[in-house]
Amino acid sequence: MRIDTDAIVVGAGGAALWAALELAHEGVQTAVLTKLYPTRSHTGAAQGGVCAALGNLEEDHWEWHMFDTVKGGDYLSDQDAAEVLAREAIERVIELEHMGLPFNRTPEGKIDQRRFGGHTRDFGEAPVKRACYAADRTGHMILQTLYQQCIKAGVRFYDEYHVVDLLFEGGDANEGGRAAGVVAYRIADGEIHTFRAKAVLLATGGYGRAWRITSNAYSLAGDGMALAYRRGVPLEDMEFYQFHPTGVYGIGILLSEAARGEGGTLLNRDGERFMARYAPRLMELAPRDMVSRAMYLEIRDGRGIDGKDYLFLDVSHLGRKVIEEKLPDITDFARIYLGVEPLREPVPVQPTAHYAMGGVPTDLSARVLRDETGALVPGLYAAGEAACVSVHGANRLGTNSLVDLLVFGRRAGKAMAEDVRGGTLPEIAADADEPVRAEIEALRTRAVGERPDTIRAEMTRLMDEKVGVFRDATLLSTAVERIGELRERYARVVVADRGTTFNTDLLETRELGYLLDCAQATAASALARKESRGAHSREDYPERNDAAWLAHTFAFRRDDAQPDLRYKPVSITRFEPKPRTY
Amino acid sequence: MQVDLRILRYDPERDAAPHWESYSVDAAPRDRVLNLLQSVKDLQDGSLTFRRSCAHGICGSDAMLINGRNRLACRIRVEQLGRKVSVAPLGGLPVVKDLVVEMEGFFEKYRSVMPFFVNDTPTPARERRQSAKDRERYDDTTKCILCAACTTSCPSFWAQPSYVGPAAIVQAHRFIFDSRDTAAEDRLEILADDDGVWKCRTTFNCVTACPREINVTGAILEVTRAIVARHG
Amino acid sequence: MLLRYRGGAGMLAWALHRIAGVALWLFILLHVFDIWLAAANPALYDEVLKVYASLPGRIGEALIGAALLYHALNGLRIIALDFWPRLTRYHLQLWYACWIVFFVAGIPGAYLIVAPALGLPGLKG
Amino acid sequence: MAVITRAGRGRPRSGGFELAVWYLIRLSGVALFVLALSHFSITHFVSDPAVQTSQWIFGERWGGLLWRTLDWLMLQMVVFHAFLGMRTVFTDYLRGGARTAVLMTLYLVAFLVFVLGTVAVMSMPVGLVR
Ligand SMILES: Cc1cc2nc3c(=O)[nH]c(=O)nc-3n(C[C@H](O)[C@H](O)[C@H](O)COP(=O)(O)OP(=O)(O)OC[C@H]3O[C@@H](n4cnc5c(N)ncnc54)[C@H](O)[C@@H]3O)c2cc1C
Ligand code: HEM
Ligand code: SF4
Ligand code: F3S
Ligand code: FES
């Protein structure tokens, strides 16, 4: 079936929904395609909060927020983007409140705020209360609120439509083509639909499932990134992948930084608050990359609990009231998944793969960049975790992802509305869906080959071991090589389910293909970057090297070879790079 | 340990009717039912079909009938169930395939209760104020993840699929009791419909089913009382 | 469905309430008819009465009494919940309370009803 | 024309009927709690079925106006309560034509029961003796 509309939004997480809402308010006919029911999107998992310098409890300024973002990103953040983020965060959070979001309240009835890692006053002096929150369900409330407002605005949703290809007019993105639509696979019955539009937004979230220990949902397979990458769009800064310090031991489920924001401490086997040795001022509230590295080093030096590969997060001293009122969900996770009672005992934690700083490169209006020179792909937009603006630079601060969704999701919607006005629908061939149709048919009908699970298991183990918190040339070159092999094996993969009705086997196997693409870009970009910056820590190059590496990586896909890597300078407006200490 | 897992399977392209299949699965006590299903899918039968995403009880994808009760497969540990585990799709909704049910009707009911904030008065420059007490008033029902475990555990819903169901009422409750919202009257009117709150028989299955531990019946009765009060 | 779903006490409370309600309804159909008979055809009614006074008749009446008592107590519980939704937190406790009253009042009651047919001492000897 | 609400659906049809039913069931329930339980207690604990011949009923039980009034009141409550209750039960388990037919019958039976009972309570003169 073929459907014409003005704008297409792929995904229904926070970024996508705000864009869709903006488009609806502008009266643009929009189709929102999502492979999950919107409220199942992973934005709902975000716990801790969304930062905005409201100053409801203590003095705060957007400049401080901007500074923290840039410094937290180890000066790789584009400062024009960080400025937009910090300024507009305030308006967006207020707007969310006007949409009905049930924030926690101060005694005066204002939005309550709390501390979060890396957020400081006076340019790094001391922690500041900046994270606006709704218990530890902030993401859930944002997702619900935006979806509710979309229903109110009459947004058209195509639920459980899995986008499998992007369409262009006049050649792929690298050939100067213009985005023309998407091909989507309706999960319920396997029917393929072609959607045509003047503007397409990719807001498909991250790719944390490339790792084994991860906080990410099964569905986070880098779909949007990989689909764009295959159509000639580069991927920016893929080597910067965040490991969150406090994943539930063995499973990776996240225990929010809010636990530390409220005063929770990290302990090693000697019961020592080891962060004192790594970040004496901010302690547990140092940025995530530093805390994760500190934990990794503690474990490597044999100070893990019982000498094993985990440490303790202790909140028991915070008292029942704080724990039950402000941290209800994470206490629940500890009880359910570990059988640990956080009111009394410390919780076993280990770093967990969490967030992609990199992704599809965009400008400040969420328009997708074609290459490192800043040329645009007409009609194509990206926002949210799938995109790289880049505000987060080499390391994202806690809560800044939600801010990113709100600020740049809205900007995407605004820019798209502008874009579609007056323009004509692109031309696409009647059989534009043929290539992906053929791919899917081949996968569905292939008789012999390898099951995807073994490949998936090998990939995730490989990423854990070789593309983790600490890296070096040996690890990374092995990773690059092995991922190449896995990609070859993937070309011969078979599925067990050959039906058309709700064939998750088929789609999950396709997702594995997306993950392999993202993993390859990540490993290759990491191998090339010979310095340590933010979340990218090379043991063979332990220092940051601004002279050579103050630049964004752009990885271009090549069919049977390693990606082509090129570099783009960082935008620096207010804050000159300085050593990063906390 | 070895778990004896029974799954009610159905593939419309192959089977005339749903049927039970047994699998023996190797599991650790802390494994969740979702791990068991994933293990069957990975190692025994790749065509086993179920929804899941977040794997930790916040997205609401994997509500199913486990050992006779609706629960999230990702939140119930094997050790809580014992060696015999049976899994079937949610009741009262059409089965699409295996453990996947058609959710559209459920979401349609959700949408029918105006599940969105309404306040058309001019927006202030800053946030609207709300006291912590007023915020607390509707806290419980903001937690809902639309997993449908409640509605599909309700005998009244099984009997009358037109019943709007506990989940939709919970969602309406969240706004009706929000001091900032101005459309409570409209929602009360919608829920005073024949298929509204009256069909609740206080069976409390929804409360035991809810993975978010929402006092669903309490919320329904609060709405009922508000409707009754509204009519004097 | 009811059999496939392992509902909790709440579902049981409802199922019993409904079963008792239907049973009571059936009994009332009968009862109104027999009272009408008492006026319309007293002789026939007196015959019917012998059935009520027999042992099986008395056991039946005890059961109807049980249904009435349970339905009435649980009915009050539901009404209490309806008007004070906060009580939902204690709905189980309320249900147990219903059962306590049920047995405390029901066991002697059942004895009194059945006793005469067995020649046991009752209220009227 | 149905007025469309902001939820994008027609305004509900109910004219408050279900609300009335809800109320009636509860009010009559409370009334029955007293009336039915006391009725049952009297017939079984104060008296005994064995002695409750038609003679006894019209002579003693309904010897006074008070008891007749109370029992007649109970009859009304039962008609409301039990038949509305049965209406719920039947609507739960029946669909379409069968539902309509059964409900019609139910209402008819309710009417008959009411008439029959009323006739019984009213028609017998106080202290009737054969
Ligand atoms: C456990 C956890 C806790 C977090 N806590 C915080 C926090 O406290 N503060 C903070 O700022 N950030 C937090 N983050 C990060 C943040 O939540 C995410 O980065 C952010 O929500 C991503 O939102 P998104 O809109 O980009 O995508 P998502 O919300 O991930 O949504 C992706 C959407 O894309 C759709 N989609 C994907 N592929 C396809 C396809 N092929 N076809 C159609 N649709 C598709 C999906 O259906 C989904 O709707 C947390 C993340 C995790 C994992
Ligand atoms: C005397 C004879 C009685 C009869 C024949 C009777 C019959 C019924 C029936 C058939 C129902 C419907 C059941 C259902 O919906 O599942 C019902 C419901 C109800 N009854 Fe009774 N009942 C009687 C006495 C009482 C008493 C004494 C009370 C309370 C004090 C009571 C309270 C209720 C309530 C509250 C309901 C509604 C239940 C609901 O909506 O879930 N009833 N009754
Ligand atoms: S109320 Fe509870 S059970 Fe019902 S949909 Fe919401 S979260 Fe699920
Ligand atoms: S299970 Fe159903 S009957 Fe009411 S109490 Fe819950 S909605
Ligand atoms: S998978 Fe998200 S709730 Fe279970």
Short mmCIF file of N, CA, C and O in Angstrom, two decimals, chain C residues 14 18 22 25 28-29 31-32 35-36 38-39 42 45-46 49 53 58 61 65 68 71-73 76 78-79 82-83 109 112-113 116 123-124, chain D residues 22 26 30 33 37 39-40 44-50 52-54 57-58 62 78 81-83 86 89 92-93 106 109 113 116-117 120 124:
data_model
loop_
_atom_site.label_atom_id
_atom_site.label_comp_id
_atom_site.label_asym_id
_atom_site.label_seq_id
_atom_site.Cartn_x
_atom_site.Cartn_y
_atom_site.Cartn_z
N TRP C 14 -16.97 -12.00 44.87
CA TRP C 14 -17.94 -11.59 43.87
C TRP C 14 -18.70 -12.80 43.31
O TRP C 14 -19.93 -12.78 43.18
N ARG C 18 -22.67 -13.39 43.58
CA ARG C 18 -23.54 -13.55 42.41
C ARG C 18 -24.33 -14.86 42.50
O ARG C 18 -25.54 -14.88 42.29
N VAL C 22 -28.39 -15.13 42.71
CA VAL C 22 -29.25 -15.86 41.77
C VAL C 22 -30.08 -16.89 42.52
O VAL C 22 -31.29 -17.04 42.30
N TRP C 25 -32.85 -15.27 44.26
CA TRP C 25 -33.87 -14.84 43.31
C TRP C 25 -34.79 -16.02 42.97
O TRP C 25 -36.01 -15.91 43.00
N ILE C 28 -37.01 -16.72 45.80
CA ILE C 28 -38.08 -15.74 45.98
C ILE C 28 -39.21 -15.97 45.00
O ILE C 28 -40.39 -15.84 45.36
N LEU C 29 -38.88 -16.37 43.77
CA LEU C 29 -39.93 -16.72 42.81
C LEU C 29 -40.84 -17.77 43.45
O LEU C 29 -42.07 -17.67 43.44
N HIS C 31 -41.08 -18.59 46.61
CA HIS C 31 -41.66 -18.17 47.87
C HIS C 31 -42.90 -17.29 47.65
O HIS C 31 -43.92 -17.45 48.30
N VAL C 32 -42.81 -16.38 46.72
CA VAL C 32 -43.96 -15.53 46.43
C VAL C 32 -45.11 -16.39 45.93
O VAL C 32 -46.27 -16.21 46.31
N ILE C 35 -46.71 -18.29 48.89
CA ILE C 35 -47.53 -17.42 49.74
C ILE C 35 -48.85 -17.10 49.04
O ILE C 35 -49.92 -17.06 49.64
N TRP C 36 -48.73 -16.91 47.75
CA TRP C 36 -49.96 -16.65 47.00
C TRP C 36 -50.89 -17.86 47.11
O TRP C 36 -52.10 -17.74 47.28
N ALA C 38 -51.04 -19.83 49.58
CA ALA C 38 -51.64 -19.85 50.91
C ALA C 38 -53.00 -19.15 50.91
O ALA C 38 -53.92 -19.55 51.61
N ALA C 39 -53.06 -18.10 50.09
CA ALA C 39 -54.33 -17.39 50.00
C ALA C 39 -55.28 -18.05 49.01
O ALA C 39 -56.46 -18.22 49.28
N PRO C 42 -55.41 -22.73 50.24
CA PRO C 42 -54.78 -23.01 51.53
C PRO C 42 -54.48 -24.48 51.74
O PRO C 42 -53.43 -24.84 52.28
N TYR C 45 -51.40 -25.40 49.94
CA TYR C 45 -50.26 -24.77 50.60
C TYR C 45 -49.82 -25.58 51.80
O TYR C 45 -48.62 -25.79 52.01
N ASP C 46 -50.75 -26.04 52.57
CA ASP C 46 -50.37 -26.80 53.75
C ASP C 46 -49.63 -28.08 53.39
O ASP C 46 -48.76 -28.54 54.13
N LEU C 49 -46.15 -27.06 52.64
CA LEU C 49 -45.46 -26.72 53.88
C LEU C 49 -44.76 -27.93 54.49
O LEU C 49 -43.68 -27.82 55.07
N ALA C 53 -40.99 -28.37 55.98
CA ALA C 53 -40.72 -28.76 57.37
C ALA C 53 -39.95 -30.07 57.47
O ALA C 53 -39.48 -30.43 58.54
N ARG C 58 -35.60 -28.53 55.38
CA ARG C 58 -34.91 -27.68 56.35
C ARG C 58 -33.46 -27.42 55.97
O ARG C 58 -32.94 -26.32 56.16
N GLU C 61 -33.54 -24.86 53.46
CA GLU C 61 -33.77 -23.54 54.04
C GLU C 61 -32.54 -22.99 54.72
O GLU C 61 -32.24 -21.79 54.66
N GLY C 65 -30.74 -19.63 53.85
CA GLY C 65 -30.35 -18.69 54.91
C GLY C 65 -28.89 -18.31 54.79
O GLY C 65 -28.52 -17.14 54.92
N LEU C 68 -28.46 -15.97 51.93
CA LEU C 68 -28.96 -14.64 52.29
C LEU C 68 -27.97 -13.93 53.20
O LEU C 68 -27.63 -12.77 53.00
N HIS C 71 -24.76 -13.04 51.24
CA HIS C 71 -25.05 -11.99 50.26
C HIS C 71 -25.32 -10.66 50.97
O HIS C 71 -24.85 -9.61 50.53
N ALA C 72 -26.01 -10.72 52.07
CA ALA C 72 -26.33 -9.49 52.79
C ALA C 72 -25.06 -8.88 53.39
O ALA C 72 -24.82 -7.67 53.25
N LEU C 73 -24.23 -9.72 54.00
CA LEU C 73 -23.01 -9.18 54.62
C LEU C 73 -22.06 -8.64 53.56
O LEU C 73 -21.54 -7.52 53.65
N LEU C 76 -23.23 -5.45 52.16
CA LEU C 76 -22.88 -4.28 52.97
C LEU C 76 -21.42 -3.89 52.76
O LEU C 76 -21.09 -2.71 52.71
N ILE C 78 -19.71 -4.26 50.05
CA ILE C 78 -19.59 -3.55 48.77
C ILE C 78 -20.09 -2.12 48.91
O ILE C 78 -19.45 -1.17 48.45
N ILE C 79 -21.20 -1.98 49.61
CA ILE C 79 -21.75 -0.63 49.76
C ILE C 79 -20.79 0.25 50.55
O ILE C 79 -20.56 1.41 50.21
N ASP C 82 -18.11 1.30 48.25
CA ASP C 82 -18.61 2.28 47.29
C ASP C 82 -18.61 3.68 47.87
O ASP C 82 -18.27 4.65 47.19
N PHE C 83 -19.01 3.78 49.11
CA PHE C 83 -19.14 5.11 49.67
C PHE C 83 -17.86 5.61 50.33
O PHE C 83 -17.66 6.81 50.47
N GLY C 109 -27.71 -20.58 63.86
CA GLY C 109 -28.91 -20.42 63.06
C GLY C 109 -29.25 -21.70 62.32
O GLY C 109 -30.39 -22.19 62.37
N LEU C 112 -30.59 -24.32 64.62
CA LEU C 112 -31.98 -24.08 65.02
C LEU C 112 -32.95 -24.47 63.93
O LEU C 112 -34.05 -24.96 64.20
N ILE C 113 -32.55 -24.24 62.67
CA ILE C 113 -33.46 -24.56 61.57
C ILE C 113 -33.61 -26.06 61.40
O ILE C 113 -34.70 -26.59 61.24
N PRO C 116 -35.31 -29.32 64.66
CA PRO C 116 -36.62 -29.95 64.88
C PRO C 116 -36.81 -31.23 64.06
O PRO C 116 -37.39 -32.19 64.56
N LEU C 123 -35.30 -24.20 69.73
CA LEU C 123 -35.94 -23.10 70.45
C LEU C 123 -37.31 -23.51 70.99
O LEU C 123 -37.69 -23.16 72.08
N LYS C 124 -38.04 -24.26 70.13
CA LYS C 124 -39.39 -24.62 70.51
C LYS C 124 -39.44 -26.03 71.07
O LYS C 124 -40.47 -26.69 71.01
N TRP D 22 -27.73 1.63 39.90
CA TRP D 22 -26.66 1.52 40.92
C TRP D 22 -27.20 1.94 42.28
O TRP D 22 -27.03 1.25 43.28
N ARG D 26 -28.29 -0.39 45.74
CA ARG D 26 -27.66 -0.16 47.03
C ARG D 26 -28.68 0.21 48.11
O ARG D 26 -28.63 -0.30 49.23
N VAL D 30 -29.64 -2.07 51.40
CA VAL D 30 -29.62 -1.70 52.81
C VAL D 30 -30.99 -2.00 53.45
O VAL D 30 -31.06 -2.56 54.55
N PHE D 33 -31.36 -5.62 53.98
CA PHE D 33 -30.52 -6.13 55.05
C PHE D 33 -31.36 -6.23 56.32
O PHE D 33 -31.33 -7.23 57.04
N LEU D 37 -33.47 -10.02 56.49
CA LEU D 37 -32.88 -10.78 57.59
C LEU D 37 -33.87 -10.93 58.74
O LEU D 37 -33.96 -12.00 59.35
N HIS D 39 -37.12 -10.86 58.46
CA HIS D 39 -38.16 -11.78 57.97
C HIS D 39 -37.71 -13.23 58.14
O HIS D 39 -38.43 -14.07 58.67
N PHE D 40 -36.51 -13.46 57.71
CA PHE D 40 -35.99 -14.82 57.80
C PHE D 40 -35.88 -15.27 59.25
O PHE D 40 -36.23 -16.40 59.60
N HIS D 44 -37.91 -18.41 61.04
CA HIS D 44 -37.15 -19.59 61.45
C HIS D 44 -36.79 -19.66 62.91
O HIS D 44 -36.61 -20.73 63.45
N PHE D 45 -36.64 -18.52 63.54
CA PHE D 45 -36.16 -18.59 64.91
C PHE D 45 -37.25 -18.24 65.92
O PHE D 45 -37.32 -18.79 67.00
N VAL D 46 -38.12 -17.29 65.54
CA VAL D 46 -39.21 -16.95 66.46
C VAL D 46 -40.30 -18.00 66.30
O VAL D 46 -40.83 -18.52 67.27
N SER D 47 -40.59 -18.31 65.06
CA SER D 47 -41.56 -19.36 64.79
C SER D 47 -40.80 -20.55 64.20
O SER D 47 -39.58 -20.62 64.29
N ASP D 48 -41.55 -21.47 63.61
CA ASP D 48 -40.89 -22.59 62.94
C ASP D 48 -41.75 -22.99 61.76
O ASP D 48 -42.99 -22.98 61.86
N PRO D 49 -41.13 -23.36 60.63
CA PRO D 49 -41.90 -23.68 59.43
C PRO D 49 -43.03 -24.67 59.71
O PRO D 49 -44.11 -24.58 59.13
N ALA D 50 -42.74 -25.61 60.62
CA ALA D 50 -43.73 -26.67 60.85
C ALA D 50 -45.10 -26.12 61.25
O ALA D 50 -46.13 -26.72 60.97
N GLN D 52 -46.24 -23.09 60.41
CA GLN D 52 -46.67 -21.95 59.61
C GLN D 52 -47.66 -22.34 58.53
O GLN D 52 -47.44 -22.15 57.34
N THR D 53 -48.79 -22.86 58.97
CA THR D 53 -49.83 -23.21 58.02
C THR D 53 -50.46 -21.93 57.50
O THR D 53 -50.23 -20.85 58.03
N SER D 54 -51.29 -22.07 56.48
CA SER D 54 -51.95 -20.89 55.94
C SER D 54 -52.78 -20.23 57.03
O SER D 54 -52.89 -19.01 57.13
N ILE D 57 -50.48 -18.09 59.04
CA ILE D 57 -50.06 -16.90 58.31
C ILE D 57 -51.11 -15.81 58.41
O ILE D 57 -50.84 -14.68 58.83
N PHE D 58 -52.32 -16.21 58.06
CA PHE D 58 -53.33 -15.16 57.99
C PHE D 58 -53.90 -14.83 59.36
O PHE D 58 -54.37 -13.73 59.58
N TRP D 62 -49.87 -12.37 59.68
CA TRP D 62 -50.45 -11.19 59.05
C TRP D 62 -51.72 -10.74 59.76
O TRP D 62 -52.62 -10.17 59.17
N VAL D 78 -37.47 -6.32 47.10
CA VAL D 78 -36.94 -7.51 46.44
C VAL D 78 -37.17 -7.40 44.94
O VAL D 78 -36.28 -7.73 44.15
N HIS D 81 -34.59 -4.94 43.75
CA HIS D 81 -33.21 -5.39 43.95
C HIS D 81 -32.89 -6.66 43.17
O HIS D 81 -31.95 -6.68 42.38
N ALA D 82 -33.68 -7.68 43.39
CA ALA D 82 -33.33 -8.97 42.77
C ALA D 82 -33.50 -8.90 41.26
O ALA D 82 -32.68 -9.45 40.52
N PHE D 83 -34.50 -8.20 40.80
CA PHE D 83 -34.68 -8.19 39.34
C PHE D 83 -33.67 -7.29 38.66
O PHE D 83 -33.17 -7.61 37.58
N MET D 86 -30.67 -9.44 38.66
CA MET D 86 -30.71 -10.48 37.63
C MET D 86 -30.53 -9.87 36.25
O MET D 86 -29.98 -10.50 35.36
N VAL D 89 -26.95 -9.78 35.75
CA VAL D 89 -26.41 -11.11 35.48
C VAL D 89 -26.72 -11.52 34.04
O VAL D 89 -25.84 -11.98 33.32
N ASP D 92 -24.77 -9.71 31.44
CA ASP D 92 -23.38 -10.15 31.40
C ASP D 92 -23.19 -11.37 30.49
O ASP D 92 -22.18 -11.48 29.81
N TYR D 93 -24.14 -12.27 30.54
CA TYR D 93 -23.88 -13.54 29.86
C TYR D 93 -24.68 -13.77 28.59
O TYR D 93 -24.49 -14.77 27.92
N LEU D 106 -37.88 -11.38 31.98
CA LEU D 106 -37.52 -11.05 33.35
C LEU D 106 -38.41 -9.94 33.90
O LEU D 106 -38.94 -10.03 35.01
N VAL D 109 -41.85 -11.29 34.50
CA VAL D 109 -41.90 -12.09 35.71
C VAL D 109 -41.88 -11.17 36.94
O VAL D 109 -42.62 -11.38 37.90
N VAL D 113 -44.61 -11.31 39.77
CA VAL D 113 -44.28 -11.54 41.17
C VAL D 113 -44.85 -10.43 42.03
O VAL D 113 -45.44 -10.66 43.09
N LEU D 116 -48.67 -10.91 42.11
CA LEU D 116 -49.00 -12.10 42.89
C LEU D 116 -48.82 -11.84 44.38
O LEU D 116 -49.70 -12.10 45.20
N GLY D 117 -47.66 -11.29 44.70
CA GLY D 117 -47.36 -11.02 46.10
C GLY D 117 -48.32 -10.01 46.68
O GLY D 117 -48.84 -10.17 47.79
N ALA D 120 -51.55 -11.53 47.35
CA ALA D 120 -51.52 -12.36 48.55
C ALA D 120 -51.60 -11.50 49.81
O ALA D 120 -52.34 -11.79 50.75
N MET D 124 -56.27 -11.09 51.48
CA MET D 124 -56.79 -11.84 52.61
C MET D 124 -57.23 -10.91 53.74
O MET D 124 -56.42 -10.15 54.26
#
